[in-house]
Short mmCIF file of C-alpha atoms in Angstrom, two decimals:
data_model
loop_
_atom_site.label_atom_id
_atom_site.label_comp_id
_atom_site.label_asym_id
_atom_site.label_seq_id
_atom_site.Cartn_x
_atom_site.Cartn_y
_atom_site.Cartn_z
CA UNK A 1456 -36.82 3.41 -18.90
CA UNK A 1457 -33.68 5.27 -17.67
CA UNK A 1458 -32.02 2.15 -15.92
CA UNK A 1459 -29.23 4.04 -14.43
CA UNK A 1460 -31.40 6.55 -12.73
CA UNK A 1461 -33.69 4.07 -11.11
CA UNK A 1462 -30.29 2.71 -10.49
CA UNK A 1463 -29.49 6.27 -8.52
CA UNK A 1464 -32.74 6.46 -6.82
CA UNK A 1465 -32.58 2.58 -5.23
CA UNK A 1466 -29.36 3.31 -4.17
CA UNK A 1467 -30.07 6.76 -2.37
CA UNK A 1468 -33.34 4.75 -1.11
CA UNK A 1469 -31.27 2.17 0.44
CA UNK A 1470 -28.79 5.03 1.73
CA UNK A 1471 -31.23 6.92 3.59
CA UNK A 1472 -32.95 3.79 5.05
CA UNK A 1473 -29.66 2.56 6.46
CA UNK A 1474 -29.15 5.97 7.99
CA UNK A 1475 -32.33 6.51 9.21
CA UNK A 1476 -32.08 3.46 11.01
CA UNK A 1477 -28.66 4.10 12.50
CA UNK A 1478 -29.76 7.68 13.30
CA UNK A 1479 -32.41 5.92 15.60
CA UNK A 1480 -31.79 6.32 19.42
CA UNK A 1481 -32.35 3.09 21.40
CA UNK A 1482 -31.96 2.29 24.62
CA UNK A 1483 -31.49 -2.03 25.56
CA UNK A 1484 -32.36 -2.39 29.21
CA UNK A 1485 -32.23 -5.11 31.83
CA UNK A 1486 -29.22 -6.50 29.94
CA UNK A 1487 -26.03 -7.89 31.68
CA UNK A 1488 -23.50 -6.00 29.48
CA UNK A 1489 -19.57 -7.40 29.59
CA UNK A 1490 -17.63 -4.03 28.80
CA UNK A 1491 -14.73 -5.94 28.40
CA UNK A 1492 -12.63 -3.10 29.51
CA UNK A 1493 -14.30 -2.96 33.27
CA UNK A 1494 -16.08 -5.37 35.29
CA UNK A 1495 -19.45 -6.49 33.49
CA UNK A 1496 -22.85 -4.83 34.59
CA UNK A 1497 -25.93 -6.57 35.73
CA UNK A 1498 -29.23 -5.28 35.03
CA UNK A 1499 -27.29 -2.13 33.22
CA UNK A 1500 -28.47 0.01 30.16
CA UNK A 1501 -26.79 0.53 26.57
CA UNK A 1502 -27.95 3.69 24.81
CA UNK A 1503 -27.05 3.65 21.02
CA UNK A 1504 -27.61 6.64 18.26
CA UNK A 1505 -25.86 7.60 15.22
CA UNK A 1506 -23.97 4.57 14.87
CA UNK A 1507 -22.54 5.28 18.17
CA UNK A 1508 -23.09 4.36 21.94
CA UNK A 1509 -24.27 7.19 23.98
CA UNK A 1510 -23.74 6.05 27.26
CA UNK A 1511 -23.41 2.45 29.26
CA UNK A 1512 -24.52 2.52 33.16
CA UNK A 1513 -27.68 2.55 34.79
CA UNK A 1514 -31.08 5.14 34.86
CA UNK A 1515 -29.85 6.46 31.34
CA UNK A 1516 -33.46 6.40 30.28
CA UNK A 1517 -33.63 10.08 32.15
CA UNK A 1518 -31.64 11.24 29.60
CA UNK A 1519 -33.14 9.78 26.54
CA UNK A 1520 -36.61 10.37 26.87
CA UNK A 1521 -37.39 9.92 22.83
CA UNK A 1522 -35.53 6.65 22.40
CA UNK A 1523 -36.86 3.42 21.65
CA UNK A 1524 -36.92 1.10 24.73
CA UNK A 1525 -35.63 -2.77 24.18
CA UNK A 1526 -36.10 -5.27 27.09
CA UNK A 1527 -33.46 -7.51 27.01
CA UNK A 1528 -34.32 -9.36 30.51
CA UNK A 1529 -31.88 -12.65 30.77
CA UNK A 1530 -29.62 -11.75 27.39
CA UNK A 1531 -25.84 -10.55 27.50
CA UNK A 1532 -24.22 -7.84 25.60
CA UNK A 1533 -20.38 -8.36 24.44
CA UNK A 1534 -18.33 -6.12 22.06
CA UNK A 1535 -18.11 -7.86 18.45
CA UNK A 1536 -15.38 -10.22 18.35
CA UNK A 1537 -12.71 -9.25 15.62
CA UNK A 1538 -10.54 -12.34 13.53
CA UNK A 1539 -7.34 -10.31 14.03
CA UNK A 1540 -5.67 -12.45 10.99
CA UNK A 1541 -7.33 -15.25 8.83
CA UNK A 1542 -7.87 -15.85 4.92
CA UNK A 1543 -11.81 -15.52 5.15
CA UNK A 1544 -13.46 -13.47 2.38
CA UNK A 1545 -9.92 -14.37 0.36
CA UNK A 1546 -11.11 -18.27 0.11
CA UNK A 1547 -14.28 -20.14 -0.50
CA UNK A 1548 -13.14 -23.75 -0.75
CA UNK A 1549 -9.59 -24.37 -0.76
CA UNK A 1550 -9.38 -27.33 -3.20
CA UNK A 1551 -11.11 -25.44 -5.86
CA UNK A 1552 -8.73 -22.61 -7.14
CA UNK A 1553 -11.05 -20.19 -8.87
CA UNK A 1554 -12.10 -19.44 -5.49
CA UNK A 1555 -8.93 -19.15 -3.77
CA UNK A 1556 -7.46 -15.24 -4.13
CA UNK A 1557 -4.82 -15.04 -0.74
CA UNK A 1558 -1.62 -14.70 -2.42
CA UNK A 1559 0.78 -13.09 -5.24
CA UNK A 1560 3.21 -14.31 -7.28
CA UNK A 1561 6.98 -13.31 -5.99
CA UNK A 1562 8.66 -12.89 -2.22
CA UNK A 1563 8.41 -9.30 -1.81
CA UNK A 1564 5.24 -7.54 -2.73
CA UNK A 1565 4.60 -5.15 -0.08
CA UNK A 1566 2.01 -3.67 -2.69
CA UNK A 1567 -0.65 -5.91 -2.58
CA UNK A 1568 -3.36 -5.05 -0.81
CA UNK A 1569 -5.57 -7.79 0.54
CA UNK A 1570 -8.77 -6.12 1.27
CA UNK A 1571 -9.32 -5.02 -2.39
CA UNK A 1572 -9.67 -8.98 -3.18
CA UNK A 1573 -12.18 -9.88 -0.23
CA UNK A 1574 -15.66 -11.40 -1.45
CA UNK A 1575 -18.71 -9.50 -0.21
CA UNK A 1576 -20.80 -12.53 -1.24
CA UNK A 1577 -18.35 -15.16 0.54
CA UNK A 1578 -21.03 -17.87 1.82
CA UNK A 1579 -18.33 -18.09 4.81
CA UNK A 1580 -18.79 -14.73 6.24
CA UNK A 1581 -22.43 -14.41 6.93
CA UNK A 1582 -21.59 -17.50 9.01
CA UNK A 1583 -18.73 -15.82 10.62
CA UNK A 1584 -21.21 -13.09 11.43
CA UNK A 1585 -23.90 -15.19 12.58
CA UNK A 1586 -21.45 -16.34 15.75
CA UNK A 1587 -20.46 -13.06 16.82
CA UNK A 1588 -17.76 -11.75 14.29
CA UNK A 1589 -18.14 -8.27 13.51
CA UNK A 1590 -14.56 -7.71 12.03
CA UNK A 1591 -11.88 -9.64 10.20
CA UNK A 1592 -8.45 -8.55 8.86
CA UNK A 1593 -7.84 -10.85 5.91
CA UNK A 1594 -4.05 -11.59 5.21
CA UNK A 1595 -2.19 -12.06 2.26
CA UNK A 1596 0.02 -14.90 2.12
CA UNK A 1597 2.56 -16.77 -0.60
CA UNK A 1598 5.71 -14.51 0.00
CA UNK A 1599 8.24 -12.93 2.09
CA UNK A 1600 7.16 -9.71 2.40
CA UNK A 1601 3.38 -10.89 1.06
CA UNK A 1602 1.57 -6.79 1.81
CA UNK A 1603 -0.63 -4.65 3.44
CA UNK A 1604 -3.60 -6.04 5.23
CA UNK A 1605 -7.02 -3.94 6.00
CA UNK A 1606 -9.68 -4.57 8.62
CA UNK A 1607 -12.73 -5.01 7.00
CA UNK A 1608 -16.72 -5.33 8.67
CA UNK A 1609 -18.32 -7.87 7.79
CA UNK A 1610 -21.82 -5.51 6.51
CA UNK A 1611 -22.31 -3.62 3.44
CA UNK A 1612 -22.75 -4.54 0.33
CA UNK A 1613 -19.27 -3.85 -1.56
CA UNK A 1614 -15.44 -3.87 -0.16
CA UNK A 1615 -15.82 0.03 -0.32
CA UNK A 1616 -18.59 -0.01 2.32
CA UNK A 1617 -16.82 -3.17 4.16
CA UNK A 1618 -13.48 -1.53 4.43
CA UNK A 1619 -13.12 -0.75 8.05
CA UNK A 1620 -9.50 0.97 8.43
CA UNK A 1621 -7.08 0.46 5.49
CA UNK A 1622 -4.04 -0.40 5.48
CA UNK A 1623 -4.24 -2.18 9.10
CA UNK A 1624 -0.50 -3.80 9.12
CA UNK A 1625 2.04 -5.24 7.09
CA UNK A 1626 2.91 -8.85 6.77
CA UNK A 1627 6.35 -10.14 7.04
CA UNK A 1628 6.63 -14.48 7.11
CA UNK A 1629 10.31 -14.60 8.67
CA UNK A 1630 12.14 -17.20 6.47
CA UNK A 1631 12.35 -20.77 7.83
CA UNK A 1632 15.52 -21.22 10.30
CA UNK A 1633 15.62 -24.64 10.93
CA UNK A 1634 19.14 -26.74 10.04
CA UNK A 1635 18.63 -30.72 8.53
CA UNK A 1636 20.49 -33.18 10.26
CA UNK A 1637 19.55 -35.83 8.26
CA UNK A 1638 23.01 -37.85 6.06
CA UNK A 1639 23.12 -38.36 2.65
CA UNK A 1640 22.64 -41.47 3.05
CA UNK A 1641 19.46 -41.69 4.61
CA UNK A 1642 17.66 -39.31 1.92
CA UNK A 1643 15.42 -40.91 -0.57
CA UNK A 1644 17.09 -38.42 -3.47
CA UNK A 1645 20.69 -38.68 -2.67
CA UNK A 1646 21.03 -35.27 -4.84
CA UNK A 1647 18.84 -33.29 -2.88
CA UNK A 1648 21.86 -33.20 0.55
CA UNK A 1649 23.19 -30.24 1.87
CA UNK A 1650 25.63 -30.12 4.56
CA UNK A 1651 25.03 -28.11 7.88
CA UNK A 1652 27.65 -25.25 6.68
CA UNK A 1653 25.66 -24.46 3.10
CA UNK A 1654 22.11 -25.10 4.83
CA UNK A 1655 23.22 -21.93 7.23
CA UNK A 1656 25.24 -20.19 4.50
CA UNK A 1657 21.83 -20.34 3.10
CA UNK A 1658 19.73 -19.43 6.15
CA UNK A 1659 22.32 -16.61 6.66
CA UNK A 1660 21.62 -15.07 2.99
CA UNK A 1661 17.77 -15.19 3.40
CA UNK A 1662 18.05 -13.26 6.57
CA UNK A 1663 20.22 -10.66 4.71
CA UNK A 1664 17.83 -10.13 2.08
CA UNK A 1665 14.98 -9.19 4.38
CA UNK A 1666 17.00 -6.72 5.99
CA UNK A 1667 18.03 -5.40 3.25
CA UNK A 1668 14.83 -4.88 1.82
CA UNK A 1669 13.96 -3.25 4.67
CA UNK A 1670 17.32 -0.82 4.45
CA UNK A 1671 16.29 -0.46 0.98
CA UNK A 1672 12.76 0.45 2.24
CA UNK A 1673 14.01 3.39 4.45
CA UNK A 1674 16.57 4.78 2.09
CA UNK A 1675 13.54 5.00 -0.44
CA UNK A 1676 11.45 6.53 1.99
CA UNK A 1677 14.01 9.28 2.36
CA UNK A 1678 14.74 10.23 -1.18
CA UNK A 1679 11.00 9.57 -2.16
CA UNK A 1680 10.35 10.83 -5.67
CA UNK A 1681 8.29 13.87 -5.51
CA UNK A 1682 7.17 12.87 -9.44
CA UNK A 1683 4.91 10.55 -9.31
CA UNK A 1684 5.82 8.76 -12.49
CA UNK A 1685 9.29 7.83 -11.04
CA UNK A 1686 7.59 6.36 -7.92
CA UNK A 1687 8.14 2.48 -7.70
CA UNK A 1688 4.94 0.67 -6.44
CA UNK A 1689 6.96 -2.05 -4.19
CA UNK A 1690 8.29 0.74 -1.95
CA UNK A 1691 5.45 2.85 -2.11
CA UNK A 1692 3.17 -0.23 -0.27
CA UNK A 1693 6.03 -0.20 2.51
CA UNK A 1694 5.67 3.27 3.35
CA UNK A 1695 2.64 3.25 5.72
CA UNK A 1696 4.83 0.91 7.99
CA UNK A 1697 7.87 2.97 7.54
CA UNK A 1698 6.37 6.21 8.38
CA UNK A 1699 4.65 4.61 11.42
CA UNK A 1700 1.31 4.25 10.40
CA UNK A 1701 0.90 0.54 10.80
CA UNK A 1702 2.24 -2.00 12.80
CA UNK A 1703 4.50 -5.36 11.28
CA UNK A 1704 2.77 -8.44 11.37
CA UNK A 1705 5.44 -10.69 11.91
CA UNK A 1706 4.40 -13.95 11.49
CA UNK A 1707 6.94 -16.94 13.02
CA UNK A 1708 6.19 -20.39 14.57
CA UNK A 1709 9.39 -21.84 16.08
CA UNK A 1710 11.52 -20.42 18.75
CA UNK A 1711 14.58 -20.19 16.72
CA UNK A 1712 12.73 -17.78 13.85
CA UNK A 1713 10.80 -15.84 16.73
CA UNK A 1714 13.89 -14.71 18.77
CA UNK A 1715 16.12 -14.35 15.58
CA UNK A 1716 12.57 -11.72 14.91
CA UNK A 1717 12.51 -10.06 18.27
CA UNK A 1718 16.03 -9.66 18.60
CA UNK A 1719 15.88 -8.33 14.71
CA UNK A 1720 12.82 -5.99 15.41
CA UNK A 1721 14.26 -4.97 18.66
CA UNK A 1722 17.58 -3.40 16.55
CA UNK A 1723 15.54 -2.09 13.97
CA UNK A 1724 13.24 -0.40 16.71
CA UNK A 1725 10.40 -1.68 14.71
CA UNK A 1726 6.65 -2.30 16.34
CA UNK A 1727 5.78 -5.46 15.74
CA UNK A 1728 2.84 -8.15 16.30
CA UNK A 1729 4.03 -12.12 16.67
CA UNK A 1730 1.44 -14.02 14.94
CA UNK A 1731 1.51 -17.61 14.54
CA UNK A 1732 3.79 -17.93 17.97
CA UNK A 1733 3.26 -21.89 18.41
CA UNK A 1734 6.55 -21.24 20.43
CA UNK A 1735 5.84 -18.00 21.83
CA UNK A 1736 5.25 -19.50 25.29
CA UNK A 1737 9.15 -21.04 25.05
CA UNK A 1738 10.32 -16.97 24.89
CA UNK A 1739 7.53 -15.20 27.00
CA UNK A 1740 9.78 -13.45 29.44
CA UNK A 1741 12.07 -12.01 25.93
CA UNK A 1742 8.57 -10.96 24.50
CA UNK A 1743 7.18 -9.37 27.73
CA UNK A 1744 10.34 -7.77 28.07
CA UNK A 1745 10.50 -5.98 24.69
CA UNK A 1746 6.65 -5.11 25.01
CA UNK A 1747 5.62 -7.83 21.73
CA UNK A 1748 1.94 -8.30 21.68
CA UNK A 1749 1.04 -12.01 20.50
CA UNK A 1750 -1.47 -13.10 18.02
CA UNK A 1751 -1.61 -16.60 19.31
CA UNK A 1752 -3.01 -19.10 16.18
CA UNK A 1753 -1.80 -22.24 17.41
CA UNK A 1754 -4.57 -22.95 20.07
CA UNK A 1755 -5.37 -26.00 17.61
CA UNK A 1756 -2.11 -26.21 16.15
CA UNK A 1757 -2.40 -27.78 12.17
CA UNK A 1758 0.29 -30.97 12.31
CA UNK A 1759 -0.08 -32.94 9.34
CA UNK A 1760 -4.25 -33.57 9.49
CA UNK A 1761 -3.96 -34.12 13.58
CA UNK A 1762 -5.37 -30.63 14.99
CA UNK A 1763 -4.03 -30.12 18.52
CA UNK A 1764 -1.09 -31.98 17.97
CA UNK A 1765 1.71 -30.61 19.42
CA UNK A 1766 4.64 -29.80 16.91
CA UNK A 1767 7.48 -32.26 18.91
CA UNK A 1768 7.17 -35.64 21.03
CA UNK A 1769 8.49 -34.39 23.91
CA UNK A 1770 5.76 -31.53 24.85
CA UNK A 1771 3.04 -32.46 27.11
CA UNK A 1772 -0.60 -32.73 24.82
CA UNK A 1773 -2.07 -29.24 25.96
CA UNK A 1774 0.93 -27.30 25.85
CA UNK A 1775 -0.50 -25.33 22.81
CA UNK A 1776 -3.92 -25.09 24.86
CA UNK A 1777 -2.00 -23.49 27.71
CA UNK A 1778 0.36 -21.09 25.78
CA UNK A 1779 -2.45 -18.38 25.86
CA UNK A 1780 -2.37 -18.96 29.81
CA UNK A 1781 1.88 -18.90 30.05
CA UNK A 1782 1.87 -15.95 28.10
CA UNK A 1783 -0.34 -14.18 29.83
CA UNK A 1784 0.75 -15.12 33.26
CA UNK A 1785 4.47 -13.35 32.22
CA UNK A 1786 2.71 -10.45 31.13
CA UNK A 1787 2.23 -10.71 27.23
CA UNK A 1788 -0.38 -9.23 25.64
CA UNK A 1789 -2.79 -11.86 24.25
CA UNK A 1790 -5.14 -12.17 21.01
CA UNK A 1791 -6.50 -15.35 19.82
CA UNK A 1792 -6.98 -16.68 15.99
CA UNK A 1793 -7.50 -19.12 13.93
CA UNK A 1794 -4.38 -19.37 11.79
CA UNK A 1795 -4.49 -18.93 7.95
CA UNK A 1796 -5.02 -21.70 5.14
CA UNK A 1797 -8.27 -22.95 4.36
CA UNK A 1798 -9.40 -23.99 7.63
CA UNK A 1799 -8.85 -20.35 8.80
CA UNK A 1800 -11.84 -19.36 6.70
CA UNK A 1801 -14.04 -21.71 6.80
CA UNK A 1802 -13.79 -22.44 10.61
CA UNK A 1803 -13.77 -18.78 11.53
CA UNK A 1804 -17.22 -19.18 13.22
CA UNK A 1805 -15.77 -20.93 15.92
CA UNK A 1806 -13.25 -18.41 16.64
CA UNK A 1807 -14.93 -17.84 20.43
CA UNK A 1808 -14.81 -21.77 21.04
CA UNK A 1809 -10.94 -21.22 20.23
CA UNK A 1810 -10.28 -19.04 22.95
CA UNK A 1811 -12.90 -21.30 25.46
CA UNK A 1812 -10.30 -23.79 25.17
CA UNK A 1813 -7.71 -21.59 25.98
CA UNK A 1814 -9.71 -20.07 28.88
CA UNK A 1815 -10.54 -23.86 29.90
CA UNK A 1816 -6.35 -24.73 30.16
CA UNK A 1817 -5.35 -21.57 32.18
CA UNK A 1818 -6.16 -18.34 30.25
CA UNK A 1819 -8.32 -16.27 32.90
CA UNK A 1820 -11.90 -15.70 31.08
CA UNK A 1821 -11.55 -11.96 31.13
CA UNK A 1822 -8.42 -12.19 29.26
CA UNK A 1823 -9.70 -15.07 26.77
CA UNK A 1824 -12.76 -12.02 26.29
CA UNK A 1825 -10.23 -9.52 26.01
CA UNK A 1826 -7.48 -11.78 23.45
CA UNK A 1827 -11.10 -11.82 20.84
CA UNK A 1828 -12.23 -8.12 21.37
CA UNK A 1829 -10.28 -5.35 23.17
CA UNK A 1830 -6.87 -6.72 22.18
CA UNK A 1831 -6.76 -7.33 18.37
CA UNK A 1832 -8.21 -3.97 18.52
CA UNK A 1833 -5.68 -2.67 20.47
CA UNK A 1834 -2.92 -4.43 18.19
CA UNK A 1835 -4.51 -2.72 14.76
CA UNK A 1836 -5.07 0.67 15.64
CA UNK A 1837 -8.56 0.48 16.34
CA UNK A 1838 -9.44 0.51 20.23
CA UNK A 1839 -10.66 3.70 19.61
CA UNK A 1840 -13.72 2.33 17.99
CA UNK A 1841 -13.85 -1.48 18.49
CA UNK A 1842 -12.91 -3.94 20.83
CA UNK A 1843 -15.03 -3.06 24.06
CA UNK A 1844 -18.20 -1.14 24.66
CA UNK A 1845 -18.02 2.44 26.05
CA UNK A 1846 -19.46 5.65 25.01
CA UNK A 1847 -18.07 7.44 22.12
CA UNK A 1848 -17.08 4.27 20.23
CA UNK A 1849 -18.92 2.34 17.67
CA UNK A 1850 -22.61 0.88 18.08
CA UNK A 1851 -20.51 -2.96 17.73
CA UNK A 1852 -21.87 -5.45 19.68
CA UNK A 1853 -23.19 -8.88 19.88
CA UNK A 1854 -26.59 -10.01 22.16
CA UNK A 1855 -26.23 -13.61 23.55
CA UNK A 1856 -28.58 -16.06 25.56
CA UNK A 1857 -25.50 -17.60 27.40
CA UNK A 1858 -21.79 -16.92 28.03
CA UNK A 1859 -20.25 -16.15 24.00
CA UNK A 1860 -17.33 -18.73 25.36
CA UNK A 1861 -20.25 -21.31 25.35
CA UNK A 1862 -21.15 -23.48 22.54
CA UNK A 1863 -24.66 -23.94 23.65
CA UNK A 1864 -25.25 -20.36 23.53
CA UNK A 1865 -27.16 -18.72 20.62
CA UNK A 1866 -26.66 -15.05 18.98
CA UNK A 1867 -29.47 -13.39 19.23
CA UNK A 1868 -28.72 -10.77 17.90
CA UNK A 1869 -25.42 -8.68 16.10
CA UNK A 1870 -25.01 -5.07 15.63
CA UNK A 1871 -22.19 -3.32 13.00
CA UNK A 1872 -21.62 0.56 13.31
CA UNK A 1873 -25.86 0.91 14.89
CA UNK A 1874 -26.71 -1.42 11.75
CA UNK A 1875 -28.37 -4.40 12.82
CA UNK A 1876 -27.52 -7.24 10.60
CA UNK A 1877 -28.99 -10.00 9.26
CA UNK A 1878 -28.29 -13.49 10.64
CA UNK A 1879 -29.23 -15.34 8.14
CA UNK A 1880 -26.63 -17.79 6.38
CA UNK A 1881 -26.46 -20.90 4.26
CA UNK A 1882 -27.25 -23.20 7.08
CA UNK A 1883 -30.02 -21.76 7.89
CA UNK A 1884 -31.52 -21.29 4.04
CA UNK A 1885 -30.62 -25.09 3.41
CA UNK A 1886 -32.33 -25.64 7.27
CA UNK A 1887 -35.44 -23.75 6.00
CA UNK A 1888 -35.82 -25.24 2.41
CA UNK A 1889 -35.67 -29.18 3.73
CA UNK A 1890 -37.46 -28.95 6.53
CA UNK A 1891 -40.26 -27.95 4.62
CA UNK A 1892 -39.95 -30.00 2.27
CA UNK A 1893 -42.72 -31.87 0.66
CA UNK A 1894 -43.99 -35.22 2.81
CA UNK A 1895 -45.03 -38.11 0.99
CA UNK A 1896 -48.62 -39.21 1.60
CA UNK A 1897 -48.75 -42.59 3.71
#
């Protein structure tokens, strides 16, 4: 038997069944449908063919006569919610660390490019999928400059078929700012002091070395190699930011590293996305101002094993719960994630509960809809296809029993590119195999 050409023939098989199916025009009715970028529409229509939606409104069944009719009486339509930065697919279970693939070796590898090391059978993204996440940009981490990130859909059966847009942005972890009081003679290892003057001498000469990779970055771009062979793969990964392509991911927690960034970015006349930003809400008028988006990952801020815990004594307790809200009151936009690290992937379902509590301390609910959708897309380069639902974009969208801020409500259902996908996951396999389980006779 010629194994490779059965091979070729299951493959084409599987090919033309996925197309035929996305080819298929079908028209959900009676559905309250939240746009995200316009009011939502009750009792409204959703026409979907070729992987694409045809047309959102009302009495569009006049115009597609052939299509398959779905009654979706009492069920909501939102746009698939997108994980604008997390280590999902790059981590299974962070103490085991065969599993763990989410960083290099080194400072500055702008080379690396995360997507090509995301797991298509992760156990954690099904699960992801199964609460409404249709997209997730997967970062790399461990460095400086740690590389290029992609944003990849969370269907298909390889990272070819997952890849979404590639590269999406570059990651830049500005370098730690903060100065140690502490005497010598209060430090456990006497040897380990460093006075104010050599921690900032220190401080000082990390900051110079980004920037001059950076200089280093542009000069190369200029006097690029037209040989191939003489082409150094470092600078070549920095290029799509250089030339404009992507956006900087500039990822900074404390106030100190995220104006020393702005104020950086703002010389450099870079575009950048804050992500982290537990003290973004400190500087919102500076990041209004200079037009920052924020990728706000601190709704649940990680201190020590505490979640929630705000990072010094003297905030109030929700002060990273209403951050979202400050921001967006002075006019920043908003996204909302989960942070990176372990918990990042394997909590990523709960990504919409996230910004609930946001939305519950201040962030208006159209904006917590917006910082999950319509503004990560925004931020990545891909509005154009994702992030709300409007004709011409991509057949992306999740069907809901309740509110998708709610955590009573259930997916129904969860559409990728006119694909519908499957919901099942781990929990529900496990679910399925013990509650049918054999009974013993009494």
């Amino acid at each position: 038997m010629n194994w490779k050409a059965l091979f070729a023939i299951g493959t084409a098989a599987t090919g033309i069944a996925l197309h035929c199916a996305q080819a298929e025009e079908i028209l959900f009715r009676n559905a309250t449908i939240f746009t995200v970028s316009g009011p939502p529409l009750e009792k409204a229509e959703l026409l979907i063919a070729d992987g694409k939606i045809k047309g959102v409104g009302t009495n569009l069944a006049e115009t597609a006569s052939s299509a398959r009719e779905v009654d979706l009486s009492g069920k909501l339509i939102y746009p698939g919610l997108i994980a604008a930065a997390t280590t999902a697919g790059l981590v299974e279970i962070d103490m085991v660390r065969a599993t763990v693939d989410d960083h290099e070796v080194g400072q500055y590898t702008p080379d690396v490019r995360s997507w090509l090391a995301v797991n298509p059978d992760s156990e954690l993204l099904p699960v992801a999928r199964a609460n409404g996440i249709t997209h997730i940009v997967p970062v790399p981490t461990g460095g400086t400059v740690s590389g290029l990130s992609g944003v990849v859909a969370l269907h298909g059966w390889t990272i070819e078929e997952m890849a979404f847009k590639t590269p999406a942005a570059l990651h830049l972890f500005w370098p730690n700012m903060r100065l140690d009081p502490t005497p010598r003679e209060a430090l456990r290892d006497r040897s380990r002091f460093k006075s104010i003057e050599e921690q900032a001498r220190e401080r000082a000469a990390r900051l110079k070395e980004v920037d001059d990779f950076f200089s280093e970055a542009e000069a190369y771009a200029k006097a690029r190699p037209e040989n191939p062979i003489h082409r150094v793969p470092a600078w070549e990964g920095m290029l799509p930011f250089i030339n404009g392509e992507v956006p900087l991911m500039l990822h900074a927690d404390g106030s100190r590293e995220i104006k020393a960034a702005v104020e950086w970015a703002a010389a450099r006349k870079y575009k950048i996305i804050l992500a982290g930003a537990r003290d973004a809400w400190m500087v919102a008028d500076m990041l209004a101002s200079n037009k920052i988006p924020v990728l706000y990952e601190r709704v649940y801020y990680q201190s020590s094993s505490l979640a929630g815990t705000p990072a010094r004594d003297i905030d109030p307790y929700d002060v990273h719960y209403s951050a979202p809200g400050v921001l967006h009151k002075a006019g920043v936009k908003v996204a909302i994630g989960l942070g990176l690290g372990g918990h990042s992937a394997s909590e990523l379902r709960n990504l919409p509960y996230v910004a609930a509590q946001a939305r519950a301390f201040g962030l208006p609910e159209e904006a917590a809809l917006k910082a999950i959708t319509l503004h990560p897309a925004e931020m990545l380069g891909v509005a154009d296809r994702l992030g709300s639902i409007e004709a011409g974009k991509d057949a992306t969208f999740v069907i809901t029993d309740g509110s998708i801020l709610d955590i009573r409500t259930q997916v129904q259902e969860v559409w990728i590119g006119g694909a519908k996908t499957s919901l099942e996951t781990r929990h529900t396999r496990l679910y399925e195999k013990y509650k049918n389980r054999p009974r013993k006779k009494s």
